[in-house]
Amino acid sequence: MEENEKKSTAVVRINGADYTIVSTADEEYVRHVAYYVDKKMQELCKNDRRLSTAMAAVLTSVNIADDYFRSQSDNESLRAQLLKYAEEAGAMRSAVTRMESDVKRLTEENQSLRVSNARLDAELKARTGQTSAGAHGGR
C-alpha cells in the first residue's frame, strides 16, 4: 500500500475470532472477502472438528488457492475461446464483404442482361413484324 492511498479499517469475524483488517479496499469488500474465508473455514471445520485453528487456516488457504488456480485456468480457457470467436467473426465479416461485392456485381450483370434481353426482344419483334408484314403484303 502506498502512503497516500486511503485506507479503511474493518473488524471481521473468521472462525469465531475477531480480526482488524486495514486495507485500501472499501470496508464492504473486505467484509465480503472475510465472509468468504469464514464460510470456507467453517465448511472445513464442520467436516473435521478435530482440526486446530492453525491447521484449518492452512487447509482453508490451500482450498482457496485451489479455487483461485482453477478460476485462472477457466479464465484462460474463456479468453482462448473469446479469441477464437473474434477470429471467426473477422472471417465472417470478410465473407460478408465478399458476398456483398458478389451481390453488387451480379446485380449489375443482371441489369446488363435485362437491357440486352430487352434490346434483343425489340430486334426480334421488329424482324418478326417485318417478316409478318412482308408475308401479308405478298398475297
Tab-separated table of C-alpha atoms in Angstrom:
chain	number	residue	atom	x	y	z
A	1	MET	CA	0.000	0.000	0.000
A	2	GLU	CA	1.243	3.465	-0.797
A	3	GLU	CA	1.224	6.040	1.991
A	4	ASN	CA	-1.124	8.435	0.182
A	5	GLU	CA	-3.774	5.784	-0.559
A	6	LYS	CA	-6.888	5.994	1.579
A	7	LYS	CA	-7.089	3.087	3.989
A	8	SER	CA	-10.147	1.625	5.593
A	9	THR	CA	-10.391	-0.492	8.693
A	10	ALA	CA	-12.818	-3.341	9.146
A	11	VAL	CA	-13.314	-5.650	12.090
A	12	VAL	CA	-14.321	-9.068	10.807
A	13	ARG	CA	-15.032	-12.424	12.402
A	14	ILE	CA	-13.430	-15.532	10.929
A	15	ASN	CA	-13.956	-18.916	12.566
A	16	GLY	CA	-15.141	-17.273	15.780
A	17	ALA	CA	-12.202	-14.879	16.168
A	18	ASP	CA	-12.274	-11.138	15.512
A	19	TYR	CA	-9.639	-9.600	13.240
A	20	THR	CA	-8.989	-5.951	12.424
A	21	ILE	CA	-8.093	-5.596	8.771
A	22	VAL	CA	-6.593	-2.398	7.349
A	23	SER	CA	-6.869	-2.159	3.573
A	24	THR	CA	-7.084	0.228	0.644
A	25	ALA	CA	-10.203	-1.678	-0.442
A	26	ASP	CA	-13.510	-0.384	0.814
A	27	GLU	CA	-14.883	-1.852	4.018
A	28	GLU	CA	-17.765	-3.681	2.329
A	29	TYR	CA	-15.351	-5.526	0.024
A	30	VAL	CA	-13.118	-6.507	2.970
A	31	ARG	CA	-16.172	-7.838	4.814
A	32	HIS	CA	-17.215	-9.794	1.732
A	33	VAL	CA	-13.759	-11.415	1.449
A	34	ALA	CA	-13.693	-12.190	5.173
A	35	TYR	CA	-17.167	-13.744	4.950
A	36	TYR	CA	-15.948	-15.966	2.111
A	37	VAL	CA	-12.897	-17.088	4.132
A	38	ASP	CA	-15.059	-17.689	7.211
A	39	LYS	CA	-17.567	-19.728	5.209
A	40	LYS	CA	-14.787	-21.855	3.682
A	41	MET	CA	-13.163	-22.389	7.054
A	42	GLN	CA	-16.447	-23.322	8.738
A	43	GLU	CA	-17.208	-25.839	5.973
A	44	LEU	CA	-13.832	-27.437	6.577
A	45	CYS	CA	-14.175	-27.474	10.367
A	46	LYS	CA	-17.703	-28.885	10.145
A	47	ASN	CA	-16.324	-31.936	8.338
A	48	ASP	CA	-13.484	-32.488	10.837
A	49	ARG	CA	-13.979	-30.973	14.296
A	50	ARG	CA	-10.548	-32.219	15.438
A	51	LEU	CA	-8.726	-29.634	13.283
A	52	SER	CA	-6.806	-26.966	15.150
A	53	THR	CA	-7.382	-23.362	14.120
A	54	ALA	CA	-3.921	-23.258	12.531
A	55	MET	CA	-4.497	-26.459	10.565
A	56	ALA	CA	-7.961	-25.266	9.488
A	57	ALA	CA	-6.448	-21.950	8.354
A	58	VAL	CA	-3.767	-23.733	6.315
A	59	LEU	CA	-6.240	-26.131	4.701
A	60	THR	CA	-8.650	-23.280	4.008
A	61	SER	CA	-5.799	-21.362	2.362
A	62	VAL	CA	-4.963	-24.401	0.213
A	63	ASN	CA	-8.624	-24.786	-0.785
A	64	ILE	CA	-8.934	-21.088	-1.654
A	65	ALA	CA	-5.665	-21.239	-3.628
A	66	ASP	CA	-7.063	-24.252	-5.500
A	67	ASP	CA	-10.240	-22.284	-6.270
A	68	TYR	CA	-8.074	-19.399	-7.482
A	69	PHE	CA	-5.924	-21.530	-9.793
A	70	ARG	CA	-8.955	-23.318	-11.196
A	71	SER	CA	-10.564	-19.931	-11.852
A	72	GLN	CA	-7.369	-18.750	-13.553
A	73	SER	CA	-7.395	-21.845	-15.763
A	74	ASP	CA	-11.085	-21.319	-16.583
A	75	ASN	CA	-10.343	-17.669	-17.326
A	76	GLU	CA	-7.534	-18.629	-19.727
A	77	SER	CA	-9.828	-21.116	-21.468
A	78	LEU	CA	-12.535	-18.478	-21.815
A	79	ARG	CA	-10.024	-15.959	-23.189
A	80	ALA	CA	-8.837	-18.513	-25.761
A	81	GLN	CA	-12.447	-19.225	-26.741
A	82	LEU	CA	-13.147	-15.497	-26.992
A	83	LEU	CA	-10.125	-15.016	-29.268
A	84	LYS	CA	-11.315	-17.907	-31.425
A	85	TYR	CA	-14.778	-16.338	-31.663
A	86	ALA	CA	-13.209	-12.977	-32.552
A	87	GLU	CA	-11.177	-14.604	-35.324
A	88	GLU	CA	-14.270	-16.400	-36.614
A	89	ALA	CA	-16.219	-13.133	-36.532
A	90	GLY	CA	-13.453	-11.451	-38.534
A	91	ALA	CA	-13.528	-14.248	-41.104
A	92	MET	CA	-17.322	-13.957	-41.293
A	93	ARG	CA	-17.091	-10.187	-41.785
A	94	SER	CA	-14.654	-10.799	-44.657
A	95	ALA	CA	-17.013	-13.379	-46.154
A	96	VAL	CA	-19.951	-10.962	-45.870
A	97	THR	CA	-17.899	-8.235	-47.578
A	98	ARG	CA	-17.041	-10.638	-50.425
A	99	MET	CA	-20.686	-11.681	-50.702
A	100	GLU	CA	-21.852	-8.070	-50.773
A	101	SER	CA	-19.359	-7.419	-53.568
A	102	ASP	CA	-20.626	-10.508	-55.426
A	103	VAL	CA	-24.241	-9.355	-54.990
A	104	LYS	CA	-23.364	-5.920	-56.384
A	105	ARG	CA	-21.505	-7.428	-59.344
A	106	LEU	CA	-24.317	-9.925	-60.059
A	107	THR	CA	-26.955	-7.199	-59.749
A	108	GLU	CA	-25.073	-5.100	-62.302
A	109	GLU	CA	-24.636	-8.146	-64.552
A	110	ASN	CA	-28.350	-8.940	-64.206
A	111	GLN	CA	-29.269	-5.375	-65.131
A	112	SER	CA	-26.969	-5.521	-68.137
A	113	LEU	CA	-28.539	-8.820	-69.244
A	114	ARG	CA	-32.033	-7.336	-68.828
A	115	VAL	CA	-31.048	-4.437	-71.091
A	116	SER	CA	-29.575	-6.877	-73.635
A	117	ASN	CA	-32.685	-9.049	-73.407
A	118	ALA	CA	-34.969	-6.040	-73.953
A	119	ARG	CA	-32.857	-4.959	-76.943
A	120	LEU	CA	-32.938	-8.492	-78.428
A	121	ASP	CA	-36.705	-8.716	-77.820
A	122	ALA	CA	-37.171	-5.413	-79.639
A	123	GLU	CA	-34.999	-6.610	-82.544
A	124	LEU	CA	-36.896	-9.906	-82.684
A	125	LYS	CA	-40.240	-8.111	-82.680
A	126	ALA	CA	-39.011	-5.744	-85.345
A	127	ARG	CA	-37.825	-8.633	-87.540
A	128	THR	CA	-40.908	-10.708	-86.835
A	129	GLY	CA	-43.070	-7.718	-87.577
A	130	GLN	CA	-41.208	-7.141	-90.880
A	131	THR	CA	-41.472	-10.789	-91.836
A	132	SER	CA	-45.143	-10.853	-90.960
A	133	ALA	CA	-45.760	-7.616	-92.849
A	134	GLY	CA	-43.823	-8.925	-95.851
A	135	ALA	CA	-45.740	-12.208	-95.785
A	136	HIS	CA	-49.069	-10.416	-95.653
A	137	GLY	CA	-48.089	-7.913	-98.283
A	138	GLY	CA	-47.073	-10.654	-100.764
A	139	ARG	CA	-50.527	-12.138	-101.045
